[in-house]
Coordinates of C-alpha atoms in Angstrom, one line a residue:
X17 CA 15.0 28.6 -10.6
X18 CA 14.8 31.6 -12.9
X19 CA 12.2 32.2 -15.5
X20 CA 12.8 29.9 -18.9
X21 CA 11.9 30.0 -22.4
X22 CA 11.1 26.2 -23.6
X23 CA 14.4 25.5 -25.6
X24 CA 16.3 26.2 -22.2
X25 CA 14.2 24.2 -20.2
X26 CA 15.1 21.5 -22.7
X27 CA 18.7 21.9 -22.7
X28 CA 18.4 21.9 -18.4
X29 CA 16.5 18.5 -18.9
X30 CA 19.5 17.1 -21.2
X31 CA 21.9 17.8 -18.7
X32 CA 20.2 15.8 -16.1
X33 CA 18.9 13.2 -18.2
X34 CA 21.7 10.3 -16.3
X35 CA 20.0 11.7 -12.7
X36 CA 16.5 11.8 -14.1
X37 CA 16.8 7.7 -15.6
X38 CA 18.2 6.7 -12.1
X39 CA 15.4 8.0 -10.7
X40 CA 12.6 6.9 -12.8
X41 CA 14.5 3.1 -13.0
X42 CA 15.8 2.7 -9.6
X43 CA 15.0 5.2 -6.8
X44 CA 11.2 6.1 -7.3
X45 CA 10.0 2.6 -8.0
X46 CA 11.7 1.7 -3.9
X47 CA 9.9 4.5 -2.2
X48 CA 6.7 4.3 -3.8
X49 CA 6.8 0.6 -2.6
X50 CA 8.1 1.7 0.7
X51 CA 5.4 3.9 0.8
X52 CA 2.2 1.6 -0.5
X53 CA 3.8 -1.2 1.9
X54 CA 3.0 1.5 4.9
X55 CA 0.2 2.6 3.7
X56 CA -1.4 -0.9 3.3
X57 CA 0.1 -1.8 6.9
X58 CA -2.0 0.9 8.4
X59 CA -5.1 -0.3 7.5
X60 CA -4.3 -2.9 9.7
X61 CA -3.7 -0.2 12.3
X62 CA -6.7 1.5 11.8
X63 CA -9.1 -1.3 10.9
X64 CA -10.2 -0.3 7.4
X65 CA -9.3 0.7 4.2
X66 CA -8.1 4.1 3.3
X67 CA -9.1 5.4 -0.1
X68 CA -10.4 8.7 -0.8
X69 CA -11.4 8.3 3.3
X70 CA -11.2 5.5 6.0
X71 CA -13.9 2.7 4.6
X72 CA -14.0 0.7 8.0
X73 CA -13.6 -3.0 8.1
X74 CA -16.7 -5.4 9.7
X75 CA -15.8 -6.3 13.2
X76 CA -14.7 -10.4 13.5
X77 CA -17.2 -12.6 15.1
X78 CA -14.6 -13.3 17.9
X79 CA -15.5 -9.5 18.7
X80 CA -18.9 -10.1 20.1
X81 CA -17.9 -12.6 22.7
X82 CA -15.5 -11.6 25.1
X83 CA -15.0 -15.0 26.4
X84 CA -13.2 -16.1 23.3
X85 CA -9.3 -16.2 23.8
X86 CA -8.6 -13.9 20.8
X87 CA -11.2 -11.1 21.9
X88 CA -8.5 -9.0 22.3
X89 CA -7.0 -8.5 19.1
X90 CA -8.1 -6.0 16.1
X91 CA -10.1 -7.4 12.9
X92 CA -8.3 -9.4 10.7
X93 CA -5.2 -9.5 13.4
X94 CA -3.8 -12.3 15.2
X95 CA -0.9 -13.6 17.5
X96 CA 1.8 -13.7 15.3
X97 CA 0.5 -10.9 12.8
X98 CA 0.9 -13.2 9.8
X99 CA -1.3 -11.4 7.4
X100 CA -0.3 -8.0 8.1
X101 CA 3.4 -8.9 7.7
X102 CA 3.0 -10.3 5.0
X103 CA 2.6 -7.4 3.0
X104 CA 5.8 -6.8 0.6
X105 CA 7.4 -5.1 -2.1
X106 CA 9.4 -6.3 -5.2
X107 CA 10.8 -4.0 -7.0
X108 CA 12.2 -3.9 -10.7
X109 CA 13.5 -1.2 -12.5
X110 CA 10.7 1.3 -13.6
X111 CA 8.2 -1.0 -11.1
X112 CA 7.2 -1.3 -7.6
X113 CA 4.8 -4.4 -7.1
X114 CA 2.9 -4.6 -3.6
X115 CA 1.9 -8.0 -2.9
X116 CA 1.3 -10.9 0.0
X117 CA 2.0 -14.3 -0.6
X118 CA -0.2 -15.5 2.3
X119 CA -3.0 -18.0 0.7
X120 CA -6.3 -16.6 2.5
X121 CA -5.3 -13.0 1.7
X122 CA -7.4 -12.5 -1.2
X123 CA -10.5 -14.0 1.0
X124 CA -10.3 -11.1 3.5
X125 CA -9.1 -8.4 0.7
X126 CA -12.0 -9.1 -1.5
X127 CA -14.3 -11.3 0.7
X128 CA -15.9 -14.7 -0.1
X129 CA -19.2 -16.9 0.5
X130 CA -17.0 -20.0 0.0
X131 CA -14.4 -20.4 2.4
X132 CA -13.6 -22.7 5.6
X133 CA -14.4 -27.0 5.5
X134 CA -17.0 -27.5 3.0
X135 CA -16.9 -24.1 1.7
X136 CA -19.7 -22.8 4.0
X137 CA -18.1 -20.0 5.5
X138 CA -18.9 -16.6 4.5
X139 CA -15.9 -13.8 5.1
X140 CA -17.3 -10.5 4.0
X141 CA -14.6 -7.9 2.2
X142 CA -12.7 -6.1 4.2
X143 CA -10.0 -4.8 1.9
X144 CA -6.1 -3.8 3.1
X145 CA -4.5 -3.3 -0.2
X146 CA -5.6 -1.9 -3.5
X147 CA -5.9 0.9 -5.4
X148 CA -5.8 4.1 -3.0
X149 CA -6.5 7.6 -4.3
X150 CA -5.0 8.8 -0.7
X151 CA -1.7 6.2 -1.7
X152 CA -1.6 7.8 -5.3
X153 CA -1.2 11.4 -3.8
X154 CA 1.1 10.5 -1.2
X155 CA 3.3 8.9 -4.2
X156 CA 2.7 11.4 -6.6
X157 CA 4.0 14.2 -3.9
X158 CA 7.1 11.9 -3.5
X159 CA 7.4 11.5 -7.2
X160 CA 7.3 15.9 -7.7
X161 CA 9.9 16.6 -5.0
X162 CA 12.4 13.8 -6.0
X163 CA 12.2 15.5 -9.4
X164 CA 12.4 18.8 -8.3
X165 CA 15.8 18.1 -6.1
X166 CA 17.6 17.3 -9.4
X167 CA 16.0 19.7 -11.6
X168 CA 16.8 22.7 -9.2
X169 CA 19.7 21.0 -8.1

């Protein structure tokens, strides 16, 4: 795009105002979900957290005993992969919410000395979704070139 003085700039906004409200209401808000719902399944993959950097998770208990029938799978993983699948996306327009609705979620995300019969288990944090300053740059270079396709057209 060629070299503009500020009132032109304006008047190229006006005429892509209609493209520029779809985006911001309808298109941005699904692949920034899409994209925090991958991002939060691939802590599973990689057994930690990623924020500015990978914040590894504590190994399970089941870990340390090779005898134990579920030795085989990853931290917080399981047979059927019920947490990890959980994670979804509801979108509205000008919002993407990232969310699961599994009840024991927020024990693992943010860890808990009272969990289990009687309330005597202790399950230390090991967080897979939250804020991620390695998610906000992967959405804000999403958020740049989807507005840059209809500005420069």
């Amino acid at each position: 795009m060629a070299k503009m003085t500020p009132s032109q700039f304006e008047l190229h906004l006006r005429r892509h105002k209609e493209a520029l409200g779809r985006l911001i209401t309808r298109t941005l808000p699904v692949k920034a979900g899409t994209i925090a719902v991958q991002h939060f399944c691939d802590n599973f993959r990689q057994e930690g957290f990623v924020d500015s950097s990978l914040q590894p998770w504590k190994p399970s208990k089941r870990k340390s005993d090779p005898k134990n029938p579920d030795y085989a799978y990853k931290t917080l993983h399981s047979r059927r992969e019920h947490l990890s699948r959980s994670i979804q996306k509801k979108v509205a327009p000008g919002v993407a919410t990232v969310y699961t609705d599994v009840p024991y979620a927020a024990a693992h995300n943010e860890g808990t000395n009272r969990a289990g019969r009687n309330h005597r288990v202790t399950i230390p944090k090991r967080q897979f979704i939250g804020r991620s300053k390695q998610l906000e740059d992967k959405v804000r270079k999403m958020i740049d070139s989807e507005v840059r396709k209809i500005i420069n057209g």
